[in-house]
Tab-separated table of C-alpha atoms in Angstrom:
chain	number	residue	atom	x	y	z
D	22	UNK	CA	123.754	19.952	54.859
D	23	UNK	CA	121.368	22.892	53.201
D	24	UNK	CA	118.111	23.440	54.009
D	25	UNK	CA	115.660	25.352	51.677
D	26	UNK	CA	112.157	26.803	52.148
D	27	UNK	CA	109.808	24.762	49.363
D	28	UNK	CA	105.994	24.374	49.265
D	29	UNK	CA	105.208	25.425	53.203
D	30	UNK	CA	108.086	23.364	54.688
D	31	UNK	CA	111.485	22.895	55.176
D	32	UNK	CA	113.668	20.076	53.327
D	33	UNK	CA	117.135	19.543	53.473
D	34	UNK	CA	119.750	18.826	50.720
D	35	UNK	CA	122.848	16.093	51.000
D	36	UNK	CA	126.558	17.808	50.580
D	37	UNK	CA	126.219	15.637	47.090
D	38	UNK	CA	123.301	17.483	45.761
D	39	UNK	CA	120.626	15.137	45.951
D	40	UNK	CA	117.249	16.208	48.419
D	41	UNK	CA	116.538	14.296	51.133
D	42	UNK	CA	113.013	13.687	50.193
D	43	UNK	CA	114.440	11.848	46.954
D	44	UNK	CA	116.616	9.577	48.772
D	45	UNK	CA	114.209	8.608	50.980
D	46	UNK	CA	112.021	7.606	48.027
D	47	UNK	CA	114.923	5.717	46.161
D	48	UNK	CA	115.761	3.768	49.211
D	49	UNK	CA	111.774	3.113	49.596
D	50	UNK	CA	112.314	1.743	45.945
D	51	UNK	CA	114.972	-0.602	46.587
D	52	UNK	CA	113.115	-1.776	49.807
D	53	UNK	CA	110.000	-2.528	47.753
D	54	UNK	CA	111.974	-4.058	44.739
D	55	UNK	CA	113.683	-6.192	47.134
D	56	UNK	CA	110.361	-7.746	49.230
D	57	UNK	CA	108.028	-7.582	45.469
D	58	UNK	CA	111.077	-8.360	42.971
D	59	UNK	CA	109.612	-9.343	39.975
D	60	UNK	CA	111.406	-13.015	40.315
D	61	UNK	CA	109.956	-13.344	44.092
D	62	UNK	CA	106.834	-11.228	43.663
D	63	UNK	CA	104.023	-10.415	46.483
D	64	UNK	CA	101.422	-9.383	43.849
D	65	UNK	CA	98.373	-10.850	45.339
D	66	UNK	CA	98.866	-8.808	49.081
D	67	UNK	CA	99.613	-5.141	47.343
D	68	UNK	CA	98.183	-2.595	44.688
D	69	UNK	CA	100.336	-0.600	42.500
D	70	UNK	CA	98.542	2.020	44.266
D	71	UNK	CA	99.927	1.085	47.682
D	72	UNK	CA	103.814	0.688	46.296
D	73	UNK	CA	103.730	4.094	44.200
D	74	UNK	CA	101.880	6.191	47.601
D	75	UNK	CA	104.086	4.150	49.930
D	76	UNK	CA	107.231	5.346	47.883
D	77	UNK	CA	106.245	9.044	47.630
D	78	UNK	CA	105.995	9.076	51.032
D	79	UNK	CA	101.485	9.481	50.889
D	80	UNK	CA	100.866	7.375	53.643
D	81	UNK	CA	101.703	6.394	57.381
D	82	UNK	CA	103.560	3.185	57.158
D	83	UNK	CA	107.029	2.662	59.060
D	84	UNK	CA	108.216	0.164	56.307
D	85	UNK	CA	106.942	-1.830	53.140
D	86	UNK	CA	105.559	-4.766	55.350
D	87	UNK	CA	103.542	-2.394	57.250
D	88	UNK	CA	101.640	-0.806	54.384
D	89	UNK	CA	98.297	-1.589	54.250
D	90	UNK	CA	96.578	-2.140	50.734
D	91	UNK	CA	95.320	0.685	48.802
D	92	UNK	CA	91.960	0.367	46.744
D	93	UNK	CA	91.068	2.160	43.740
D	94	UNK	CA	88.423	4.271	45.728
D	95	UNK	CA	90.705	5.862	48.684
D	96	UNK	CA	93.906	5.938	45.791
D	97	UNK	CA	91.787	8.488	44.091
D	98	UNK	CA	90.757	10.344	47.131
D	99	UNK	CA	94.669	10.079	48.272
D	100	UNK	CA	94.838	11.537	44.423
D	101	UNK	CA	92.560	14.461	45.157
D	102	UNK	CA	94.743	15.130	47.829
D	103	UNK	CA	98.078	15.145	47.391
D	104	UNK	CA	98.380	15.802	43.776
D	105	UNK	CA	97.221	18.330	41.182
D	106	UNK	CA	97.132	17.115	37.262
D	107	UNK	CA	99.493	18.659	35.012
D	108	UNK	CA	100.351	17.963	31.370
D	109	UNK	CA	103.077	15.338	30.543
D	110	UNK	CA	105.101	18.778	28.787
D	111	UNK	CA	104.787	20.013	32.382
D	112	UNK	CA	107.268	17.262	33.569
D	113	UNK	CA	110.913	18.804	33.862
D	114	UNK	CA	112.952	18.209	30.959
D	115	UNK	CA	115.547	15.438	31.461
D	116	UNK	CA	113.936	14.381	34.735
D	117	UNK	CA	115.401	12.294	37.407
D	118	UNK	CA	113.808	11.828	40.636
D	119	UNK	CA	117.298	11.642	42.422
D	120	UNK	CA	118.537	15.312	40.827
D	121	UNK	CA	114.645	17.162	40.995
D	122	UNK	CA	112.288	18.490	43.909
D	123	UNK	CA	109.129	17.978	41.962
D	124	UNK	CA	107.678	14.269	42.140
D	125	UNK	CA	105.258	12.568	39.288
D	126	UNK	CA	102.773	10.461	38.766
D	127	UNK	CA	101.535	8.555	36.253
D	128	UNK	CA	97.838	7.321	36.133
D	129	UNK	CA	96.140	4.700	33.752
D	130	UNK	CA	92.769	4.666	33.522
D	131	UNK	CA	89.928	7.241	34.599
D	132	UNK	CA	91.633	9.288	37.763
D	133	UNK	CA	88.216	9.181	39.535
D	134	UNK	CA	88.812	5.435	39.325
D	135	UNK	CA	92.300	4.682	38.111
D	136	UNK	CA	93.677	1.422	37.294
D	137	UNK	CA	97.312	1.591	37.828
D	138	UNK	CA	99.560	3.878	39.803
D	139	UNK	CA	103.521	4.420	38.659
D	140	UNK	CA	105.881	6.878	39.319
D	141	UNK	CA	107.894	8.566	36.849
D	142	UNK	CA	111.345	7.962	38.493
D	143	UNK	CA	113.760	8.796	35.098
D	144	UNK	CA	112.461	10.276	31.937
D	145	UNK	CA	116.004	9.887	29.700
D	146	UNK	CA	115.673	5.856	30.427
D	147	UNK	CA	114.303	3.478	28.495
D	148	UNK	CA	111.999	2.245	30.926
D	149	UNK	CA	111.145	5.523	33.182
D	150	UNK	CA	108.149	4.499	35.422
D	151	UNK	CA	108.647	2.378	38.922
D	152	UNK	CA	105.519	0.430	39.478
D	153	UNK	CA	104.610	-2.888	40.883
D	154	UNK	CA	102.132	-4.815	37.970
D	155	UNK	CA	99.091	-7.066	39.207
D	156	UNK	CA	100.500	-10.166	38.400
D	157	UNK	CA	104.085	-9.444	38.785
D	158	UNK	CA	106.130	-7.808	41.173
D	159	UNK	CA	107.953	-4.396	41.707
D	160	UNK	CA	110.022	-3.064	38.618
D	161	UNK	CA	110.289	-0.644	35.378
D	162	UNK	CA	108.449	-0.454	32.429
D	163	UNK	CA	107.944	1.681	29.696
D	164	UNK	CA	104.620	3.644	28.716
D	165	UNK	CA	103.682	0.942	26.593
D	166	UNK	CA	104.275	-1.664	28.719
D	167	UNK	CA	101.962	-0.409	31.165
D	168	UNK	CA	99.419	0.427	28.510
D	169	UNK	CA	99.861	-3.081	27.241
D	170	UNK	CA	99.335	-4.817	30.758
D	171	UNK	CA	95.873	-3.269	31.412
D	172	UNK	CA	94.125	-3.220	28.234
D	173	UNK	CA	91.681	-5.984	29.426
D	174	UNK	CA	90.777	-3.177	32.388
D	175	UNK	CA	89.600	-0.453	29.612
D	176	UNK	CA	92.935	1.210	29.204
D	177	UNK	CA	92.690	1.843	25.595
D	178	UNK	CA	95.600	3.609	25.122
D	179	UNK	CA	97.527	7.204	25.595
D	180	UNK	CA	94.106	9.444	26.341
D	181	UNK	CA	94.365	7.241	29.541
D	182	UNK	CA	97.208	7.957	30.799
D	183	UNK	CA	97.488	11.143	32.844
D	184	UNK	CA	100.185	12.912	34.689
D	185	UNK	CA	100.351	14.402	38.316
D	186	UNK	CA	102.577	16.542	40.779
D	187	UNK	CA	103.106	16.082	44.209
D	188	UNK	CA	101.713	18.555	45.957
């Protein structure tokens, strides 16, 4: 195992090349697609909010179960936080969130009061954001389909969707 020096701490890398931090995240994924699969979903006890911070690792929780709910109000303070905006050319060309250090975010809706939470897990797939959708469960969608899902909410469209970094 490697370890490397990045953003004030130490992280470690797997003898395959993939960081620790991002295979933590992929297994918190598949734990949170398994308990909210879309066929079998838990959407009335958890936020997109909750499943997207839960996943980047944002917040104290053991396991999925023991997450508490996220509101709109403390996801944009947890925003304020732990991410900085960046533009969506920012994002690393080809991105994966299994092969890269950076981690991204994408908002819909006003980030002072955002509407839905989704992280950008693989930008060469068809459907490359990870998000759990208020009346469904856990899954991937595509820009579109997010944009779709909360036009009743005052998502209008792309100038509402905005992109973040983990910091």
């Amino acid at each position: 195992m490697n370890y490397y020096f990045q953003d004030g701490h130490y992280a470690a890398e797997t003898t395959n090349g993939l960081d620790i931090d991002s295979v933590l995240m992929m297994e918190r994924m598949d734990e949170v697609e398994n308990m909210s699969a879309r066929e079998n979903p838990i959407y009335d006890q958890i936020s997109s909010f909750s499943v997207a911070l839960y996943v980047l690792g944002c917040c104290e929780a053991d396991d999925f179960l023991s997450m508490q709910d996220i509101d709109e109000c403390y996801a944009a303070e947890l925003l304020k936080i732990n991410f900085v905006e960046i533009n969506k050319t920012d994002i690393t060309p080809g991105y994966k969130i299994s092969n890269n250090r950076e981690k991204y975010l994408m908002v819909l809706g006003d980030p002072v009061f955002p509407k839905h939470f989704a992280i950008i897990v693989n930008m060469e797939k068809e459907r490359p954001f990870f998000s759990k959708l208020r009346y469904f469960g856990s899954g991937y969608d595509t820009l579109e389909e997010l944009i779709h899902e909360y036009l009743d909410e005052g998502v209008t469209g792309y100038e509402d969707v905005h992109y973040f970094r983990l910091i």
